[in-house]
Amino acid sequence: MRAVVYQGPYDVAVEEVDEPEIEHPNDVVVDITTSCICGSDLHMYEGRTAAEEGIIFGHENMGIVSEVGEAVSTLEEGDRVVMPFNVSCGFCQNCEEGYTGFCTNVNPGFAGGAYGYVAMGPYPGGQAEKLRVPYADHNALKLPEGREHEDAFSLLADIFPTGWHGTELANLESGESVAIFGAGPVGLMAAYSAKIKGAAEIYVVDQVPSRLELAEEHCDAHAIDFSEGDPVDQIIEEHGGMVDKGVDAVGYQATDPDDVDTETEDYSYQPAKENPAVVINNLIRVVRPTGELGIPGLYVPEDPGAPDDMAAQGRLGIDFGKFFEKGLKCGTGQCNVKEYNRYLRDMIIEGRADPSWVVSHRVDLEEAPEMYEAFDAREEGVTKVLLEP
């Protein structure tokens, strides 16, 4: 079968690989109809992880069940399903308590598993024609038959639940104000989730015009372009003070403008430099005392391409004194997709949510190398790319 295979930094190729097979009675094999490119894939693509050549990418997957293990009891051939990016067992202590992103059985020595991702277990990804799904009764969410809502349902694998999770980590409530840093797919879904939840004011920070336009159009958000000036100052001036809650949808590859002329405060047309602590520190500044931060953006314990030795060890210069002084609270960690995906699916079915507006491209699997390059370059108009084998 064809699959997207990692060749090394900035290099993926569509190659012929072995088809997956039933390895355990509780497995199913799924014929992939849609697999998404995720911002998290770019960390591996750029060589910013310990990923080895040969990994099949793809942790956002949906399709049709084609083979069923003899112990599977709730799925049949022909069922349309979407899989959380988390691979989880369903019966360890964390899974039983709802923390399926931190399963302790599927990836020995590590809390959590995922398809097609470095250090997340022996599970090939679904940017391919087929995918093996372990613990299938637990991991596959049934969808209505047919092709309706294909784009929207594909986002249930990761970015819609993860955006929702960011607002949950911050305990965002109706009527509150929120600042969301990052207008990539997860940041846009966090803003959309904030809108659904009834946030009074939503501020979205980025520097890509097309992404900020989507935030304004679909999330009723105030667009904050950090290339035009300090985003915290911009938000406080527009809002009239600090906001109630904040979400980091960027993670450890955050950037800020370089070589700013501090006398003229000229932020325009400046090259960006990496500053892995900048978003968290900006949230500490912009969220009001006793407010809360949600951090679904990815941070890693080791970063081979870090801008300094401390960051290479996963250690950041966080303004913890200010965090403590303001009495802030913080929630972190990857999304437990199963906590939300059933409910978000039903909202899509009933027409109360439709996140498909974030999708910019649906292309053949063969176009994956070109789309990885465009998505990594943050090209205008490249927001969310879906691959179709």
Tab-separated table of N, CA and C in Angstrom, residues 88-106 110-112 138 336:
chain	number	residue	atom	x	y	z
A	88	SER	N	-5.170	4.078	23.194
A	88	SER	CA	-5.334	3.789	24.620
A	88	SER	C	-6.033	2.451	24.805
A	89	CYS	N	-5.854	1.869	25.997
A	89	CYS	CA	-6.371	0.518	26.239
A	89	CYS	C	-7.804	0.520	26.747
A	90	GLY	N	-8.174	1.551	27.521
A	90	GLY	CA	-9.517	1.621	28.074
A	90	GLY	C	-9.662	1.057	29.469
A	91	PHE	N	-8.616	0.370	29.986
A	91	PHE	CA	-8.810	-0.283	31.285
A	91	PHE	C	-7.695	-0.040	32.294
A	92	CYS	N	-6.636	0.714	31.945
A	92	CYS	CA	-5.654	1.080	32.964
A	92	CYS	C	-6.266	2.157	33.867
A	93	GLN	N	-5.588	2.500	34.936
A	93	GLN	CA	-6.149	3.475	35.884
A	93	GLN	C	-6.431	4.807	35.204
A	94	ASN	N	-5.477	5.287	34.399
A	94	ASN	CA	-5.698	6.577	33.743
A	94	ASN	C	-6.874	6.521	32.776
A	95	CYS	N	-6.953	5.459	31.987
A	95	CYS	CA	-8.072	5.345	31.045
A	95	CYS	C	-9.405	5.284	31.774
A	96	GLU	N	-9.462	4.502	32.853
A	96	GLU	CA	-10.705	4.386	33.602
A	96	GLU	C	-11.143	5.724	34.191
A	97	GLU	N	-10.181	6.601	34.458
A	97	GLU	CA	-10.510	7.919	35.009
A	97	GLU	C	-10.669	8.977	33.921
A	98	GLY	N	-10.621	8.542	32.651
A	98	GLY	CA	-10.869	9.455	31.542
A	98	GLY	C	-9.633	10.044	30.903
A	99	TYR	N	-8.451	9.713	31.427
A	99	TYR	CA	-7.219	10.292	30.899
A	99	TYR	C	-6.617	9.375	29.830
A	100	THR	N	-7.348	9.237	28.721
A	100	THR	CA	-6.923	8.306	27.676
A	100	THR	C	-5.694	8.803	26.919
A	101	GLY	N	-5.346	10.064	27.073
A	101	GLY	CA	-4.110	10.571	26.490
A	101	GLY	C	-2.886	10.147	27.263
A	102	PHE	N	-3.096	9.500	28.405
A	102	PHE	CA	-1.987	9.136	29.278
A	102	PHE	C	-2.082	7.662	29.676
A	103	CYS	N	-2.534	6.832	28.736
A	103	CYS	CA	-2.652	5.392	28.964
A	103	CYS	C	-1.292	4.809	29.329
A	104	THR	N	-1.283	3.926	30.315
A	104	THR	CA	-0.016	3.343	30.778
A	104	THR	C	0.225	1.931	30.259
A	105	ASN	N	-0.654	1.453	29.385
A	105	ASN	CA	-0.478	0.082	28.863
A	105	ASN	C	0.009	0.017	27.425
A	106	VAL	N	-0.316	0.999	26.613
A	106	VAL	CA	-0.077	0.858	25.175
A	106	VAL	C	1.344	1.208	24.743
A	110	PHE	N	6.086	4.932	29.051
A	110	PHE	CA	5.643	6.269	28.645
A	110	PHE	C	4.148	6.342	28.855
A	111	ALA	N	3.661	7.460	29.366
A	111	ALA	CA	2.220	7.609	29.584
A	111	ALA	C	1.585	8.199	28.336
A	112	GLY	N	1.091	7.337	27.470
A	112	GLY	CA	0.407	7.797	26.270
A	112	GLY	C	0.935	7.140	25.015
A	138	HIS	N	-12.767	0.241	21.863
A	138	HIS	CA	-12.528	1.436	22.674
A	138	HIS	C	-12.073	2.616	21.819
A	336	ASN	N	-7.268	14.384	25.935
A	336	ASN	CA	-7.902	13.072	26.064
A	336	ASN	C	-9.105	13.071	25.119
